[in-house]
Amino acid sequence: MKRKLLILLSSFLLLLLAFWAYQLATRIDAPQRPTGTQAIAPDRDNANANQGLDLHVEMRDNQGRLQAVYDWPEWEKISDDRYRVTEPRVVLYREKGQRIYVWADSGVVQAERMARGYNIRSGTLFGRTSRSVKIFFDNSTDPDRKPPLERTEDEMRRQMIRFFTDRIDFDNQQLLIQTDSPVQMLSNQADVDGRGLHITWNEVPRELRRLRIDHGQRMVMYNVSDRDDPFSLGLSNPQPASAPAGLAASRPGPAETQPAPAGEDEPPAAASRPAEAPDGPRRPTSAPEVASRPAPPPAPAKRALAKPAFQRKNVYLAEFYENVRVRSGPRSLDGADKLTMEFEWAGQAENLFEGGRGSSATRPAVAPVAPAATPSTLPAAGPSDDAAAAPSPVAAPPSAPPGRPASAPATRPATRPVDRTVTITWSGPMVLTPIRYVPDPARGNYLVAGEGPKVVLKDDRNTAICRSFVMERHRDDPGKTSGARMKGQLLGTREQPARLLMDNTQEVACEDIKFDRIVQRAWLTGPGYMLQTHQGDKASTRPASRPARPAPDAVDRISWSDRVIVAFGVAPPREGQNRPSEYIQRVQLYGDVKLVQNLAAGPVPTSLPAKSDFVQSERMTIQFQRDDKTGEVSPQYAYAAGQARARQENTAISADLLGVSFARPQPTQKKPEPTTRRSARVQTVKAKPGLLKAEGNVVVVDSRDPGQPLRAVADQIISDPTKRTALLTGSDVRISQGPNVLSGTHVRLEEAGQVAFVTGPGSLDFLTDKDLNGARLSKPRPIRITWADSMDYAGTRNSAIFTGEVKLRSQTDQMDCRQMQVIFERTEPSTRPAKARPAATGPAKASVASSRPADRGPLAMAEYSSRRLSMILADGQVVLQTRRADEQQHLLRRVQLACEKLIYNAGAAQVDIVGGGTMLSEDYRPPQPKSKSAARTARPDDALSGNVDSPSQTAFRWAKSLCYMQEQRSINMDGDVLMVHRSGDQVVLADQVNRPDWPQPLPAGRRSEITCDRLLARFAEPPKPATRPATKPASRPATAPADDLDLGPRLGPLKLFHATGQVNMRDGTRQVLAQRLVYDRSTELDLAIIWGYLPGQPEADAHIYEEDPDKGTSRSWSSPKIIWDRKNDTITADKATGGGGR
């Protein structure tokens, strides 16, 4: 990312105009004004003549050192101080041996006569062609150098800067050199073509004031190396302190001065809002303001410090205007109205404005030059106008610049680098101005800026589009990073943001893009977006010339409204590389961050598509990791904070904070596309999520089953997609799908065993189509189970185990116990072929063998869903209760069963109780008034016959076991069985329950009691309840029962009553003592058969006793077998004995 953000602009930072601008600005120096005896005329006798031949003028300083030589083959006096000259030739001698040569076809000069010669004040040089006026700046210091025109073209390129024009005006009084004609500059570093040249300078201190080309055409710079590119990833770049020791030792500056990257364990930076983005690079100084500012007075010299009398400005500002274009190999700049560069010039030793000569100890004094010596220092004539002109600079290609040989001669040094050429074209002015002084200038310090309505910067892979850009590089000490600045900035507007198009697959757009290479950061300020285009997973076979961009398959888009901060890391060179590489270390995004995946190709929608995959939050942080062996960079973790939302396929999640860690990707082998001819396999890597963490108001919704979406709510979710596990914690964790709900405070889910384990209290809700007594319901009834300690559900065993104060509630049914195991019906595997199952749709409720991992939710939470109750195993203080209340919540009926161990088989409709227990049936409905006819025929309350008046209470107790089978409507109790029945005014403890009001006094009731060893009771079908008025069409009859308790364990009238072993029954005034009692109402006969012995045992008598306290009488019957006709109230006995009395 850093390289893609910055390398686009690297070529434009290579506009290091110092190596030509300084030469252009400072080497066009008028000769210094004479002080003392400076001009020598060869013929004093003709001093007052009006014309002459071979005028030779030498200018020397007070020490007699030669400064300039003027040769005029012909001259003519125009006025008192004006002269016309023909083919003037001038040589200016500089401090360390450099020289300036001037030729022209003719000229007019203004000269002031002095005691020993002339002082030339101003003048104009003319040429017959655009290349006739020539100014050569010879930088060679070799005293035995060849004359300029005897050198080869390559030697002139390397040693000289050459100017060509057809006219030039100079004024030593106004300190001005100018021309309105075309000008051309040729040098080894750059060629320049333009029209109109204006140069002004200051005399004290002697320095350039301003250089201006009125109309630019083209500038070609040669040998621009990537070593001078401030955005190249070379060893000279600042490195973070975390780089390996070998790398830190190879770069200048101590490692501890480098900014250290954040550690891998550092908390996510998205959790807090950072400070404002730091200031970007400086904006360049305005040239008009600098030009209008007077030069500062020279500072007073301090002899003790030996400081110079003045400080010459060495920071320059170059500005190009109108239609600025730059070409540098595959890189280009277009659309700029203005291109500005501010740079430092470190070549003080080559400053041709510095006055004075070298020391006499190193260079002999120069004597006055005689006319005979002139040919050795100045050509007799300038370059011939008849010579073949050099190729036009505009038509010459960069590889063959004008006047430059196509191949280097043998004299060219073998170490000369072959680097690219930079070409700048513009149509407006170009202005160069010195703006300030710095004590230690460095060639690598500069500032570049460009602006325009649409500035486009390109390289071979990337494009930047902006309204303006600025890049700054500065180091106080080139050997250290302290105090260094390497900054850049791209600017756009809200309507036209700055855009980066990278590698035909990525696009970044933002109003303000800043980067700082020293601190390894980039800042994107203001609303923006990034696009990632997917073009299929194919092997790259791109040829050298880039083909047209193929149609994209899908687009990922990430947008923000506030800012983005990018941190970069530096990796040591890999094998075969000679420099470190940069990679993205962290990205932080702020303000309504939206990441949308897999958008269809075409215009990007402004709102989120209904079924697109996305991540949205207020803040987002992404940390990356790098594999030192392969060099691959992949995500390490990502955090989204602040109302975070995400959707992947059909699963959506929302939370205050979303975090994803990624496993380090492993390379996989992929076969090449069949259309390619490559036989080698391609190494590809793909980062896989290693851990998902969501915190704060977490909600997960899996909508693959539109009818019953899966929903999970928690304070925190930690999911491991590789292990297919999830941990949900919080004060109220809820996992729901339709009527199925699992809740708790600590829920662990494992897909491998379809495990859901809840630690601590929780609840489970699901549906059942049978009540707790096995009776099939007209419609499914919800069941809710709560617990205090834990719940362990395993789909492989199709059961859930609950421990600790377990409570089951289902409308009128409820069960309490210490531990409960619920077994669900096993679902049948899906028989549909895999191709018929749409991807990521349908509920994940099949068994492991029939369901693929990709078809399940990311948290594996749906395995328990849509299960039907099959069996319940309850243990420890089991209490099963069925109750019904009226609208005022008055208790009407209640059946309660208590035991230590209960087994409920819903499939067999059977309840088994192991061990002793009790059962209580209560009816607190008010007594129903009877008509006179009904009262006459009514039989007294009789628990044995089922003729029970309300209110009533019936209690059972047993010691060994109980088995209740709903299909046979039978109850079998074993072991010390006791049954007690009370009704009417015999009911006890009635005032301790919330019952309806009863009329007072209650009718007379009865108290019945039976004890035996075993008791079997069978019941007839219950009478059909009255139906409510139908509210549905007649085709669908109403089946809802009138009594809600009919949905519970309601039995019909007693059909068979069989008590065996030590039978003792008290019913009203009668008492039965026997070993066996059978009461069968399956026929119209209402008979009770009583035996005094059990089958296989010796005969013994059974006894019936009757006492009437009101009459004071008693009777008894004894016989081995007694038949009691309850309908006619008669007793028949074989071998009977009896008695009675008052």
Coordinates of N, CA and C in Angstrom, one line a residue, residues 161-261:
I161 N 28.0 24.0 -20.0 CA 26.6 24.3 -20.2 C 26.5 25.3 -21.3
R162 N 25.8 25.1 -22.4 CA 25.8 25.9 -23.6 C 24.4 26.6 -23.8
F163 N 24.5 27.9 -24.0 CA 23.2 28.6 -24.3 C 23.3 29.1 -25.8
F164 N 22.2 29.1 -26.5 CA 22.1 29.6 -27.8 C 20.9 30.5 -27.9
T165 N 21.0 31.6 -28.6 CA 19.9 32.5 -28.9 C 20.3 33.4 -30.0
D166 N 19.4 34.3 -30.4 CA 19.8 35.3 -31.5 C 20.0 36.7 -31.0
R167 N 19.7 36.9 -29.7 CA 19.9 38.3 -29.2 C 19.9 38.2 -27.7
I168 N 20.7 39.0 -27.0 CA 20.7 39.0 -25.6 C 21.2 40.4 -25.2
D169 N 20.4 41.0 -24.2 CA 20.7 42.3 -23.7 C 21.3 42.2 -22.2
F170 N 22.3 43.0 -21.9 CA 22.8 43.0 -20.6 C 23.0 44.4 -20.1
D171 N 22.9 44.6 -18.8 CA 23.0 45.9 -18.2 C 23.7 45.7 -16.9
N172 N 25.0 46.1 -16.8 CA 25.7 46.0 -15.5 C 25.3 47.0 -14.5
Q173 N 24.6 48.1 -14.9 CA 24.1 49.1 -14.0 C 22.8 48.5 -13.3
Q174 N 21.9 48.0 -14.2 CA 20.6 47.5 -13.6 C 20.8 46.0 -13.2
L175 N 21.9 45.4 -13.4 CA 22.2 44.0 -13.0 C 21.1 43.1 -13.7
L176 N 21.1 43.2 -15.0 CA 20.1 42.5 -15.8 C 20.6 41.9 -17.0
I177 N 20.2 40.7 -17.4 CA 20.4 40.0 -18.6 C 19.1 39.5 -19.1
Q178 N 18.7 39.8 -20.4 CA 17.4 39.5 -20.9 C 17.4 39.3 -22.4
T179 N 16.4 38.6 -22.9 CA 16.1 38.4 -24.3 C 14.7 38.0 -24.5
D180 N 14.1 38.5 -25.5 CA 12.7 38.0 -25.9 C 12.8 37.0 -27.0
S181 N 13.9 36.5 -27.4 CA 14.1 35.6 -28.4 C 14.1 34.1 -27.9
P182 N 14.0 33.2 -28.8 CA 14.1 31.8 -28.4 C 15.5 31.5 -27.8
V183 N 15.5 30.7 -26.7 CA 16.7 30.3 -26.1 C 16.8 28.8 -26.0
Q184 N 18.0 28.3 -26.0 CA 18.2 26.9 -25.9 C 19.4 26.6 -25.0
M185 N 19.3 25.7 -24.1 CA 20.4 25.3 -23.2 C 20.7 23.8 -23.4
L186 N 22.0 23.5 -23.5 CA 22.4 22.1 -23.7 C 23.4 21.8 -22.6
S187 N 23.3 20.7 -21.9 CA 24.2 20.3 -20.9 C 24.2 18.8 -20.8
N188 N 25.1 18.3 -20.0 CA 25.1 16.8 -19.7 C 23.9 16.5 -18.8
Q189 N 23.4 17.4 -18.0 CA 22.4 17.1 -17.1 C 21.0 17.4 -17.7
A190 N 20.8 18.5 -18.5 CA 19.5 18.8 -19.0 C 19.7 19.7 -20.2
D191 N 18.6 19.6 -21.1 CA 18.4 20.5 -22.2 C 17.2 21.3 -22.0
V192 N 17.2 22.6 -22.3 CA 16.0 23.5 -22.1 C 15.8 24.3 -23.4
D193 N 14.5 24.3 -23.8 CA 14.1 25.2 -24.9 C 13.0 26.1 -24.4
G194 N 13.1 27.4 -24.8 CA 12.0 28.3 -24.4 C 12.1 29.6 -25.2
R195 N 11.4 30.6 -24.8 CA 11.4 31.9 -25.5 C 11.3 33.0 -24.4
G196 N 12.2 33.9 -24.5 CA 12.3 35.0 -23.6 C 13.0 34.6 -22.3
L197 N 14.1 35.3 -22.0 CA 14.9 35.0 -20.8 C 15.2 36.3 -20.1
H198 N 15.0 36.3 -18.8 CA 15.2 37.5 -18.0 C 15.9 37.1 -16.7
I199 N 17.2 37.7 -16.5 CA 17.9 37.3 -15.3 C 18.3 38.6 -14.6
T200 N 18.1 38.7 -13.4 CA 18.5 39.8 -12.5 C 19.3 39.3 -11.4
W201 N 20.2 40.1 -10.8 CA 21.0 39.7 -9.7 C 21.3 40.8 -8.8
N202 N 21.7 40.5 -7.6 CA 22.2 41.5 -6.7 C 23.7 41.6 -6.7
E203 N 24.2 42.8 -6.5 CA 25.7 43.0 -6.5 C 26.3 42.7 -5.2
V204 N 25.6 43.2 -4.1 CA 26.1 42.9 -2.8 C 24.9 42.4 -1.9
P205 N 24.9 41.2 -1.6 CA 25.8 40.1 -2.0 C 25.5 39.7 -3.4
R206 N 26.6 39.3 -4.1 CA 26.5 39.0 -5.5 C 25.8 37.6 -5.6
E207 N 24.5 37.7 -6.0 CA 23.7 36.5 -6.1 C 22.5 36.7 -7.0
L208 N 22.0 35.6 -7.5 CA 20.8 35.7 -8.4 C 19.6 36.3 -7.7
R209 N 18.9 37.2 -8.3 CA 17.7 37.8 -7.8 C 16.5 37.0 -8.4
R210 N 16.5 36.8 -9.8 CA 15.4 36.1 -10.4 C 15.8 35.7 -11.8
L211 N 15.4 34.5 -12.2 CA 15.5 34.1 -13.6 C 14.1 33.7 -14.1
R212 N 13.8 34.2 -15.3 CA 12.5 33.9 -15.9 C 12.6 33.6 -17.3
I213 N 12.0 32.5 -17.7 CA 11.7 32.2 -19.1 C 10.3 32.5 -19.4
D214 N 10.0 33.4 -20.4 CA 8.6 33.9 -20.6 C 7.7 32.8 -21.1
H215 N 8.2 32.0 -22.1 CA 7.4 31.0 -22.7 C 8.2 29.7 -22.8
G216 N 7.8 28.7 -22.0 CA 8.6 27.5 -22.0 C 8.1 26.6 -23.1
Q217 N 9.0 25.7 -23.5 CA 8.7 24.7 -24.5 C 9.0 23.3 -23.9
R218 N 10.3 23.1 -23.6 CA 10.6 21.7 -23.2 C 11.9 21.8 -22.4
M219 N 11.9 20.9 -21.4 CA 13.1 20.6 -20.6 C 13.4 19.1 -20.6
V220 N 14.5 18.7 -20.9 CA 14.9 17.3 -20.9 C 16.0 17.1 -19.9
M221 N 15.8 16.3 -18.9 CA 16.8 16.0 -17.9 C 17.3 14.6 -18.1
Y222 N 18.6 14.4 -18.0 CA 19.2 13.1 -18.3 C 19.8 12.5 -17.0
N223 N 19.9 11.2 -17.1 CA 20.6 10.4 -16.0 C 19.9 10.6 -14.7
V224 N 18.6 10.6 -14.7 CA 17.8 10.7 -13.4 C 17.7 9.3 -12.8
S225 N 18.4 9.1 -11.7 CA 18.5 7.7 -11.1 C 17.5 7.5 -10.0
D226 N 17.2 6.3 -9.9 CA 16.3 5.9 -8.7 C 17.0 6.1 -7.4
R227 N 18.3 6.3 -7.4 CA 19.0 6.5 -6.2 C 18.7 7.9 -5.6
D228 N 18.2 8.8 -6.5 CA 17.8 10.1 -6.1 C 16.3 10.2 -5.8
D229 N 15.6 9.1 -6.0 CA 14.2 9.1 -5.8 C 13.9 9.0 -4.3
P230 N 13.3 10.0 -3.7 CA 13.0 9.9 -2.3 C 11.9 8.9 -1.9
F231 N 11.2 8.4 -2.9 CA 10.2 7.4 -2.6 C 10.7 6.0 -3.0
S232 N 11.9 5.8 -3.4 CA 12.4 4.5 -3.7 C 12.6 3.8 -2.3
L233 N 12.5 2.5 -2.3 CA 12.6 1.7 -1.1 C 14.0 1.2 -0.9
G234 N 15.0 2.2 -0.9 CA 16.4 1.8 -0.8 C 16.9 1.8 0.6
L235 N 18.1 1.4 0.8 CA 18.7 1.4 2.1 C 18.8 2.7 2.8
S236 N 18.7 3.8 2.0 CA 18.8 5.1 2.6 C 17.5 5.6 3.2
N237 N 16.5 4.8 3.0 CA 15.2 5.2 3.6 C 15.3 4.9 5.1
P238 N 14.5 5.7 5.9 CA 14.5 5.4 7.3 C 13.8 4.1 7.6
Q239 N 14.3 3.4 8.6 CA 13.7 2.1 8.9 C 13.2 2.1 10.4
P240 N 12.2 1.4 10.7 CA 11.7 1.3 12.1 C 12.7 0.6 12.9
A241 N 12.6 0.8 14.2 CA 13.6 0.3 15.2 C 13.4 -1.2 15.3
S242 N 12.3 -1.8 14.9 CA 12.1 -3.2 15.0 C 12.8 -4.0 13.9
A243 N 13.4 -3.4 13.0 CA 14.1 -4.1 11.9 C 15.2 -5.0 12.5
P244 N 15.6 -6.0 11.8 CA 16.7 -6.9 12.4 C 18.0 -6.2 12.6
A245 N 18.8 -6.7 13.5 CA 20.0 -6.0 13.8 C 20.9 -5.8 12.6
G246 N 21.0 -6.7 11.7 CA 21.8 -6.6 10.6 C 21.4 -5.4 9.7
L247 N 20.1 -5.2 9.6 CA 19.6 -4.1 8.8 C 19.8 -2.8 9.5
A248 N 19.6 -2.8 10.8 CA 19.8 -1.5 11.5 C 21.3 -1.1 11.4
A249 N 22.2 -2.0 11.4 CA 23.6 -1.7 11.4 C 24.0 -1.2 10.0
S250 N 23.2 -1.5 9.0 CA 23.6 -1.2 7.6 C 23.1 0.2 7.2
R251 N 22.3 0.8 8.0 CA 21.8 2.1 7.6 C 22.4 3.2 8.6
P252 N 22.5 4.4 8.1 CA 23.1 5.4 9.0 C 22.2 5.8 10.1
G253 N 22.7 6.2 11.2 CA 21.9 6.7 12.4 C 21.7 5.5 13.3
P254 N 21.6 5.8 14.6 CA 21.3 4.7 15.6 C 19.9 4.2 15.5
A255 N 19.8 2.9 15.8 CA 18.5 2.3 15.6 C 17.5 2.8 16.6
E256 N 17.9 3.3 17.7 CA 17.0 3.7 18.7 C 16.3 5.0 18.3
T257 N 16.8 5.7 17.3 CA 16.1 6.9 16.8 C 15.0 6.6 15.9
Q258 N 14.8 5.3 15.5 CA 13.7 5.0 14.5 C 12.4 4.8 15.3
P259 N 11.3 5.1 14.7 CA 10.0 4.9 15.3 C 9.7 3.4 15.3
A260 N 9.3 2.8 16.4 CA 9.0 1.4 16.6 C 7.6 1.2 16.2
P261 N 7.3 0.1 15.4 CA 5.9 -0.2 15.1 C 5.2 -0.8 16.4

